[in-house]
Short mmCIF file of C-alpha atoms and ligand atoms in Angstrom, two decimals:
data_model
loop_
_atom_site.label_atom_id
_atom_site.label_comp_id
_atom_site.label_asym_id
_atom_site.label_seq_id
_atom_site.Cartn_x
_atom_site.Cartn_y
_atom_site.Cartn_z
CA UNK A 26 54.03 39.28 -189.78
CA UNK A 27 52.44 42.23 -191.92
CA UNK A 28 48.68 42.91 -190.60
CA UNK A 29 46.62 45.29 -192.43
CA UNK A 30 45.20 46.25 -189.14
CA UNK A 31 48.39 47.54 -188.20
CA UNK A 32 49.90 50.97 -188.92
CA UNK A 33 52.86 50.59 -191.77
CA UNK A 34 55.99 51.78 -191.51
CA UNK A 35 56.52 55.04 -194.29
CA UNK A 36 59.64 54.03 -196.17
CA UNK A 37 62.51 55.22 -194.70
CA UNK A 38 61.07 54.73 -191.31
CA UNK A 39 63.69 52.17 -190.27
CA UNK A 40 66.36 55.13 -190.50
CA UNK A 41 69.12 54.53 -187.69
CA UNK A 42 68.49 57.89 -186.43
CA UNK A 43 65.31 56.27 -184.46
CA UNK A 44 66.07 54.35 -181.48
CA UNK A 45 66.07 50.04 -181.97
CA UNK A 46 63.17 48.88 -179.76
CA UNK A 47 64.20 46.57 -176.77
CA UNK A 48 64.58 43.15 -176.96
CA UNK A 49 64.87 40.13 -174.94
CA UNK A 50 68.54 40.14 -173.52
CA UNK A 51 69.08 42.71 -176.23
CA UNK A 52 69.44 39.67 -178.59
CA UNK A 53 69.48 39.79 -182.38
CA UNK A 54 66.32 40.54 -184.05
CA UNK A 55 65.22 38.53 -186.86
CA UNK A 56 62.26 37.75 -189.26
CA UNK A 57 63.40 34.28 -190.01
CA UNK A 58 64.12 31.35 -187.12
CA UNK A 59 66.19 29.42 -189.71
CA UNK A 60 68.77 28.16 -188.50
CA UNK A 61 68.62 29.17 -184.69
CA UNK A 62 68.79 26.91 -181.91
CA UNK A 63 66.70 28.80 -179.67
CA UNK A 64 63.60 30.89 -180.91
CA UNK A 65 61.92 33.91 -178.39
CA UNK A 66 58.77 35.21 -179.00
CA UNK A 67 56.54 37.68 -177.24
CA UNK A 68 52.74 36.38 -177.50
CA UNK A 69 51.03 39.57 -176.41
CA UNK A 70 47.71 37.95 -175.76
CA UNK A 71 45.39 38.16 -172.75
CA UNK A 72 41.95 37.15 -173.69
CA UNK A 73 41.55 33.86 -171.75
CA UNK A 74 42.02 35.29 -168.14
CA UNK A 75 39.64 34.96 -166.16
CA UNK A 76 40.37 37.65 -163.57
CA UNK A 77 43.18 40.94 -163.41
CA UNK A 78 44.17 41.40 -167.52
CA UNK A 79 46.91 42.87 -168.62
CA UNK A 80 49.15 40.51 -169.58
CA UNK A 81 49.05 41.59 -173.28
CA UNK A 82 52.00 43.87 -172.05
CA UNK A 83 54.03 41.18 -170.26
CA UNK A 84 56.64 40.35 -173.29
CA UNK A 85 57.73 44.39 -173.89
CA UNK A 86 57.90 44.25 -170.06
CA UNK A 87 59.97 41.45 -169.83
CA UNK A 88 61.81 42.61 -172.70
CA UNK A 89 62.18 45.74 -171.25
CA UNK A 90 63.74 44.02 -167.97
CA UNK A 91 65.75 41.64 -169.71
CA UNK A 92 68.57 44.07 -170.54
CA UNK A 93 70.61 43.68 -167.61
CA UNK A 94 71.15 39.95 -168.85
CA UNK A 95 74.94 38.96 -168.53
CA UNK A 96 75.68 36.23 -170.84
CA UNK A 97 77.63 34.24 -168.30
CA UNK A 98 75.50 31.37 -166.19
CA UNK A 99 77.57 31.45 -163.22
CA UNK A 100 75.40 28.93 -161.17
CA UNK A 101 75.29 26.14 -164.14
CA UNK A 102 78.79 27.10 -165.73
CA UNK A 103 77.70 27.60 -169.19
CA UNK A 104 77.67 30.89 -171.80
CA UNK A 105 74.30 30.22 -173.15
CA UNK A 106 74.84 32.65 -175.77
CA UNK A 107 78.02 31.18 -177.17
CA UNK A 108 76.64 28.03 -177.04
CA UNK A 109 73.14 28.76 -178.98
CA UNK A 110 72.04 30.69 -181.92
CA UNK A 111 69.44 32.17 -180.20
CA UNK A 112 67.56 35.16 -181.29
CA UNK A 113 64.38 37.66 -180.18
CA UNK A 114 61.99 36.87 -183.55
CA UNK A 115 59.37 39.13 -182.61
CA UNK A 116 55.66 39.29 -181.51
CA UNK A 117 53.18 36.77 -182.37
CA UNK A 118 50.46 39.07 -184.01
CA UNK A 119 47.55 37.75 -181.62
CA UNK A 120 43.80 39.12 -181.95
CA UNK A 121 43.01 40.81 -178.94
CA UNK A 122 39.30 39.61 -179.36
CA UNK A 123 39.34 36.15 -180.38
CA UNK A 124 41.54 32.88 -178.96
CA UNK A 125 40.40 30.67 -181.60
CA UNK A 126 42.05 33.37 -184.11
CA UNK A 127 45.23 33.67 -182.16
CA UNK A 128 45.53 29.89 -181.58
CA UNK A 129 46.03 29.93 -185.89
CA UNK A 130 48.34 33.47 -185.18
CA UNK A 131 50.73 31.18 -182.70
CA UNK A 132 50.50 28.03 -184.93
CA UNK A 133 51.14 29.44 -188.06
CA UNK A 134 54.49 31.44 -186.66
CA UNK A 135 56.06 29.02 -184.63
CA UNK A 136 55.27 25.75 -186.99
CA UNK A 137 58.37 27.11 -189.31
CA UNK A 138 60.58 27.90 -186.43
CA UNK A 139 59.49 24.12 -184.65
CA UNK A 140 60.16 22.62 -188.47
CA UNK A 141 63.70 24.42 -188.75
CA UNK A 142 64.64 22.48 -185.57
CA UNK A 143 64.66 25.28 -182.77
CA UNK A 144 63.49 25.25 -179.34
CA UNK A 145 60.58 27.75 -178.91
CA UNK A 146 60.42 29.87 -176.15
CA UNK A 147 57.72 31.81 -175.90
CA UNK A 148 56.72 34.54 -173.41
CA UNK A 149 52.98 35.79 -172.61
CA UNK A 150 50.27 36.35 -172.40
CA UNK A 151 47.99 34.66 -170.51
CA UNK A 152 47.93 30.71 -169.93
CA UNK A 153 45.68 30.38 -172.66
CA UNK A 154 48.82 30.37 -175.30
CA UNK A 155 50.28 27.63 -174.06
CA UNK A 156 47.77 25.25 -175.61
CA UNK A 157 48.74 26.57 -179.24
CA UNK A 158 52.32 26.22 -178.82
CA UNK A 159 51.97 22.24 -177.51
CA UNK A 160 49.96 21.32 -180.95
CA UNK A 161 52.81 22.97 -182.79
CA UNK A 162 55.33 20.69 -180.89
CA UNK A 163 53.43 17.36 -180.54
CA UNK A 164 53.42 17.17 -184.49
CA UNK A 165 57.21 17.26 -184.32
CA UNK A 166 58.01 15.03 -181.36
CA UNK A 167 54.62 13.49 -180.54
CA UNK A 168 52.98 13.25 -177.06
CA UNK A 169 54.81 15.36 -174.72
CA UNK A 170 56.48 15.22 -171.35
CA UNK A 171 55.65 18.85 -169.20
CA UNK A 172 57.05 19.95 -166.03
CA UNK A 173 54.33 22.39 -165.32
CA UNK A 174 55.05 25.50 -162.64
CA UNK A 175 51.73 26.71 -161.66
CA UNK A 176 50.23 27.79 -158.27
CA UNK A 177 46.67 26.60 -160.26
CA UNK A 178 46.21 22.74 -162.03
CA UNK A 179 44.88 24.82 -165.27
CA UNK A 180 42.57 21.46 -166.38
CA UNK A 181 39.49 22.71 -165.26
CA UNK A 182 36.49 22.45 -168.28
CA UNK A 183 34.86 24.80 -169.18
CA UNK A 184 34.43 28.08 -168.63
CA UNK A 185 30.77 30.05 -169.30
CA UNK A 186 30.19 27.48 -171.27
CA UNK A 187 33.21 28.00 -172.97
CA UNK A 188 36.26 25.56 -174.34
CA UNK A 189 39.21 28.07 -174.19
CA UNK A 190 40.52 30.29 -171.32
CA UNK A 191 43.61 30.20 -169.10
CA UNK A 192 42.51 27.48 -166.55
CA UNK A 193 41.60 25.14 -169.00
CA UNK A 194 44.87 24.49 -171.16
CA UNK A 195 46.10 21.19 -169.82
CA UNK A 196 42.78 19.55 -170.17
CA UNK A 197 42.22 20.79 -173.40
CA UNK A 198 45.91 19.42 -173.94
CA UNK A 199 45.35 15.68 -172.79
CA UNK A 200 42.02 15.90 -174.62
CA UNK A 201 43.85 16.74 -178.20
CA UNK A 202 47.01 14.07 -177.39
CA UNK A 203 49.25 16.43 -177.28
CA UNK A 204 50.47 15.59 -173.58
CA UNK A 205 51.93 12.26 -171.89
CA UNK A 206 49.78 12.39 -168.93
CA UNK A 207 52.23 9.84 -166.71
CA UNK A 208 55.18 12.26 -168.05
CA UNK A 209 53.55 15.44 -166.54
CA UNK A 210 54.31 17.06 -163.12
CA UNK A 211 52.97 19.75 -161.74
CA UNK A 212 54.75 22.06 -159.08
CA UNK A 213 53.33 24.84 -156.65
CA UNK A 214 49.71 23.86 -156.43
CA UNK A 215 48.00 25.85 -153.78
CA UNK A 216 45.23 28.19 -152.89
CA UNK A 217 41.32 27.70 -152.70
CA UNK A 218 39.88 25.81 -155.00
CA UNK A 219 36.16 24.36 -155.82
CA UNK A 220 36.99 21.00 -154.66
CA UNK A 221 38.92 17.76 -154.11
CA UNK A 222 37.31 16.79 -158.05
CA UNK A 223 39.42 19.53 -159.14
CA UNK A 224 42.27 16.41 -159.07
CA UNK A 225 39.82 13.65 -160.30
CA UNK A 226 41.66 14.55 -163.97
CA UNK A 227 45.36 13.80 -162.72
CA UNK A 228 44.30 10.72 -160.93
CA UNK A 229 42.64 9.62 -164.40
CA UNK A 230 45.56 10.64 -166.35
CA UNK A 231 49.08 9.96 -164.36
CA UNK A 232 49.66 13.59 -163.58
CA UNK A 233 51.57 13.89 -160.81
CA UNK A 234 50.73 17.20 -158.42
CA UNK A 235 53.31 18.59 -156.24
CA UNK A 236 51.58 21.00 -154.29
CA UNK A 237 53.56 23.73 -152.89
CA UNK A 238 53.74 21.83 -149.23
CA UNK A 239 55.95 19.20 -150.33
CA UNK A 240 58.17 21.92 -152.09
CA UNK A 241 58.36 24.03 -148.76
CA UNK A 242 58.52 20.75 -146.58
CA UNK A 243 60.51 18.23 -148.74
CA UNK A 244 63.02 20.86 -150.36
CA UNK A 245 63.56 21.87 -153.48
CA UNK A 246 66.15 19.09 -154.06
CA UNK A 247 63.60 16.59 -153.84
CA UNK A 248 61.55 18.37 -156.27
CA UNK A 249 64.31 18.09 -158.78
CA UNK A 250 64.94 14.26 -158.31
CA UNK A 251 61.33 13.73 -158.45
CA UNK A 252 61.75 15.46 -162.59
CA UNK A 253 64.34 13.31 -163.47
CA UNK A 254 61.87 10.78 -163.58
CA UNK A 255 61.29 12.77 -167.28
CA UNK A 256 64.37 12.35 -169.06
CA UNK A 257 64.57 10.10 -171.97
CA UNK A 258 61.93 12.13 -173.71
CA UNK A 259 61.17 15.42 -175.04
CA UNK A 260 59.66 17.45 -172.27
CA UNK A 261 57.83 21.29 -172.09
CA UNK A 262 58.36 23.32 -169.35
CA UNK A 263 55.55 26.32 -169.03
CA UNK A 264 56.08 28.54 -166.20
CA UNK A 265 53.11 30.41 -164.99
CA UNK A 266 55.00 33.09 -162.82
CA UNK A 267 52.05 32.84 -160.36
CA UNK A 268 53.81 29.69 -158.94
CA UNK A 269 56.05 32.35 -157.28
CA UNK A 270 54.53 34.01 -154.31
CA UNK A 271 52.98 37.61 -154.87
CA UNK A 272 55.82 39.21 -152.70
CA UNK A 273 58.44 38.27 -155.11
CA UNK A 274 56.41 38.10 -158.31
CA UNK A 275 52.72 40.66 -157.78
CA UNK A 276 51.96 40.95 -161.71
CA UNK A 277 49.76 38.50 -162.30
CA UNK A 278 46.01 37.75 -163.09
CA UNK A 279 45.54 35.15 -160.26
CA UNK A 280 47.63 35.71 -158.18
CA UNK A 281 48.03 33.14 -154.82
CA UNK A 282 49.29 33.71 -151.41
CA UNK A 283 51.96 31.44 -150.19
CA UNK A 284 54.29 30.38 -153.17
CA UNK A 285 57.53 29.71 -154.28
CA UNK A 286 60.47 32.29 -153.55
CA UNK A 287 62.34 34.04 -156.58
CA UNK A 288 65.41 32.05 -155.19
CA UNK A 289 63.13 28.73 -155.27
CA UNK A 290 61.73 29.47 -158.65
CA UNK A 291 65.58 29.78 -160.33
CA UNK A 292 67.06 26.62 -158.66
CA UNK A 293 63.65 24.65 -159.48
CA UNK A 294 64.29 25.55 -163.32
CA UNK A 295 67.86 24.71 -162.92
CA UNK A 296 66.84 21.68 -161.84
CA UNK A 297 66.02 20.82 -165.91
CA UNK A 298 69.25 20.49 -167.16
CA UNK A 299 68.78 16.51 -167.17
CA UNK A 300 65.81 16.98 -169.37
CA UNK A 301 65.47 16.85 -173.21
CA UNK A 302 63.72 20.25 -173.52
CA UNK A 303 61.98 20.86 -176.73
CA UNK A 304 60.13 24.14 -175.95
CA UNK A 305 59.50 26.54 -173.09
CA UNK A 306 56.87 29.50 -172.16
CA UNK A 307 56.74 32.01 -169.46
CA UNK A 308 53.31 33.26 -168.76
CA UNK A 309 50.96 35.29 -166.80
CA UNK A 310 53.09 38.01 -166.13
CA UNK A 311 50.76 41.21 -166.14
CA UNK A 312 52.76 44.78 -165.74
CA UNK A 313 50.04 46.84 -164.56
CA UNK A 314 50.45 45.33 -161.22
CA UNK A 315 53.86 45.18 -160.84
CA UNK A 316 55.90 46.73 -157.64
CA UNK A 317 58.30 48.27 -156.85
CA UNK A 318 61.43 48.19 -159.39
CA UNK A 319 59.44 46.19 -161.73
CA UNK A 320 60.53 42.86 -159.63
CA UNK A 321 58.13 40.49 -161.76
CA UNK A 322 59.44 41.86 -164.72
CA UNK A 323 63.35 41.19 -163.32
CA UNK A 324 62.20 37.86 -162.34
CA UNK A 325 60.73 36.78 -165.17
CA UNK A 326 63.72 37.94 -167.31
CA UNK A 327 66.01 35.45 -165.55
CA UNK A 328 64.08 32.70 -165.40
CA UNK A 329 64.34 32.99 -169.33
CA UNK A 330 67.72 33.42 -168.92
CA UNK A 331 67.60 29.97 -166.98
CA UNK A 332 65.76 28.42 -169.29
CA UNK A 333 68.09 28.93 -172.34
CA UNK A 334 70.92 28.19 -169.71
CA UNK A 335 69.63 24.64 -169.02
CA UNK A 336 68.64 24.52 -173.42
CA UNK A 337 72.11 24.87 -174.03
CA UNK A 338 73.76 22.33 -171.09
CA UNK A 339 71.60 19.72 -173.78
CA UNK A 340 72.71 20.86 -177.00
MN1 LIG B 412 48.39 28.95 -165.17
#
């Protein structure tokens, strides 16, 4: 999208003497999403979070990570590539200073993309996004199913006073219809929280919690048969890369002691491939506090890669 707020390109600025920026999975760039299977967009936004920021930079991170990408799934047999048009369509052109504003910035570019049939899969930002992106959806395909990868339950009210911020999203979501609330799982809850009312929303609404505990004692196996309770509907999957534990993923806003491994975190999104998936995100990842070999930034680039893997087995 053109902003006036941005700086233009001179003509002749797109000469190929000038390096082509990064990419997710050094895909195709494109302007359009007609006629694509899968779209990927960067939503550069982090004015919901509540604690670290940063996560503004998380899609040219995970862009920047992406490129070692091989197109060959050799865990769930399938070239996703070959299989999907799928294509990196750019940045959603958020406003670093208002959520209301970038909630109409993430509507108003993924709506054509959503119309035009392709799966959405959108990278963050902060968990804030995510709320945009189901409204889009729901208009298409009605109330939603969501597998949900969080170490937080993100429907807490509000916030100063406030409607909008990263821990309220899937409140705000059941609030607006958007969300089946008996065809929602959560996985990885954990951590100190205000109280045992923090759950008196699922209990209201169906949604079933699977805190990290059952994950750790029950198996990850178990956690997969418990989602195939979801097929036979569209379903969302947002991944808040602070369900893995800080050694394995550190850049985050919130981040929680005691989570998934990177190993757990692929097989759980594997685990999807029975599921009609209509749309994906991968959030929360904030670069400034990555380690070491930017490992978030690795991680988060193949759970993408796992996501479009498990897109295309449904095709
Ligand atoms: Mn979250």
């Amino acid at each position: 999208m053109s902003n006036p707020d941005h700086p233009q390109p001179r003509d002749g600025f797109s000469s190929p003497r000038f390096a082509q920026p990064a990419t997710f999975m050094r895909l195709p760039y494109v302007t359009s999403p007609a006629g694509l299977d899968v779209a990927l967009y960067g939503i550069p936004f982090d004015g919901g979070c509540s604690y670290r920021s940063g996560a503004r930079f998380g899609p040219r991170h995970v862009r920047d990570q992406s490129s070692l990408i091989r197109p060959w799934n050799s865990a769930l047999k399938v070239h996703p590539f070959d299989r999907l048009r799928v294509a990196d369509c750019g940045d959603v052109d958020a406003v670093p200073v208002s959520i209301e504003a970038t909630f109409a910035a993430i509507e108003q570019t993924l709506q054509p993309a959503v119309e035009a049939g392709a799966i959405p899969v959108c990278v963050g930002g902060d968990h804030t996004v995510t709320l945009a992106v189901l409204r889009v959806l729901a208009r298409r395909h009605g109330r939603l199913g969501l597998v949900h990868f969080d170490a937080h339950p993100d429907t807490w009210d509000r916030y100063f006073g406030l409607p909008y911020y990263h821990g309220s999203t899937f409140r705000r979501a059941m609030e607006e219809g958007l969300l089946d609330g008996t065809r929602s799982i959560q996985v990885g809850i954990r951590g100190p929280l205000y109280g045992p009312e923090d759950f008196d929303f699922h209990a209201t609404h169906g949604f079933e919690v699977i805190r990290i505990e059952d994950v750790k004692e029950r198996g990850v196996a178990w956690v997969v048969d418990r989602l195939g309770r979801l097929s036979g509907g569209p379903v969302y999957c947002s991944f808040d890369i602070d369900a893995v534990d800080p050694a394995y993923a550190p850049a985050t806003g919130t981040p929680e002691a005691g989570g998934l491994t990177s190993y757990e975190a692929l097989v759980l999104v594997r685990g999807l491939r029975s599921l009609q998936l209509i749309g994906a995100d991968l959030v929360e990842v904030s670069p400034p506090y990555d380690g070491p070999g930017a490992i978030t930034g690795v991680l988060a680039a193949n759970l993408i890669f796992e996501l479009l893997s498990v897109a295309a087995l449904n095709r």
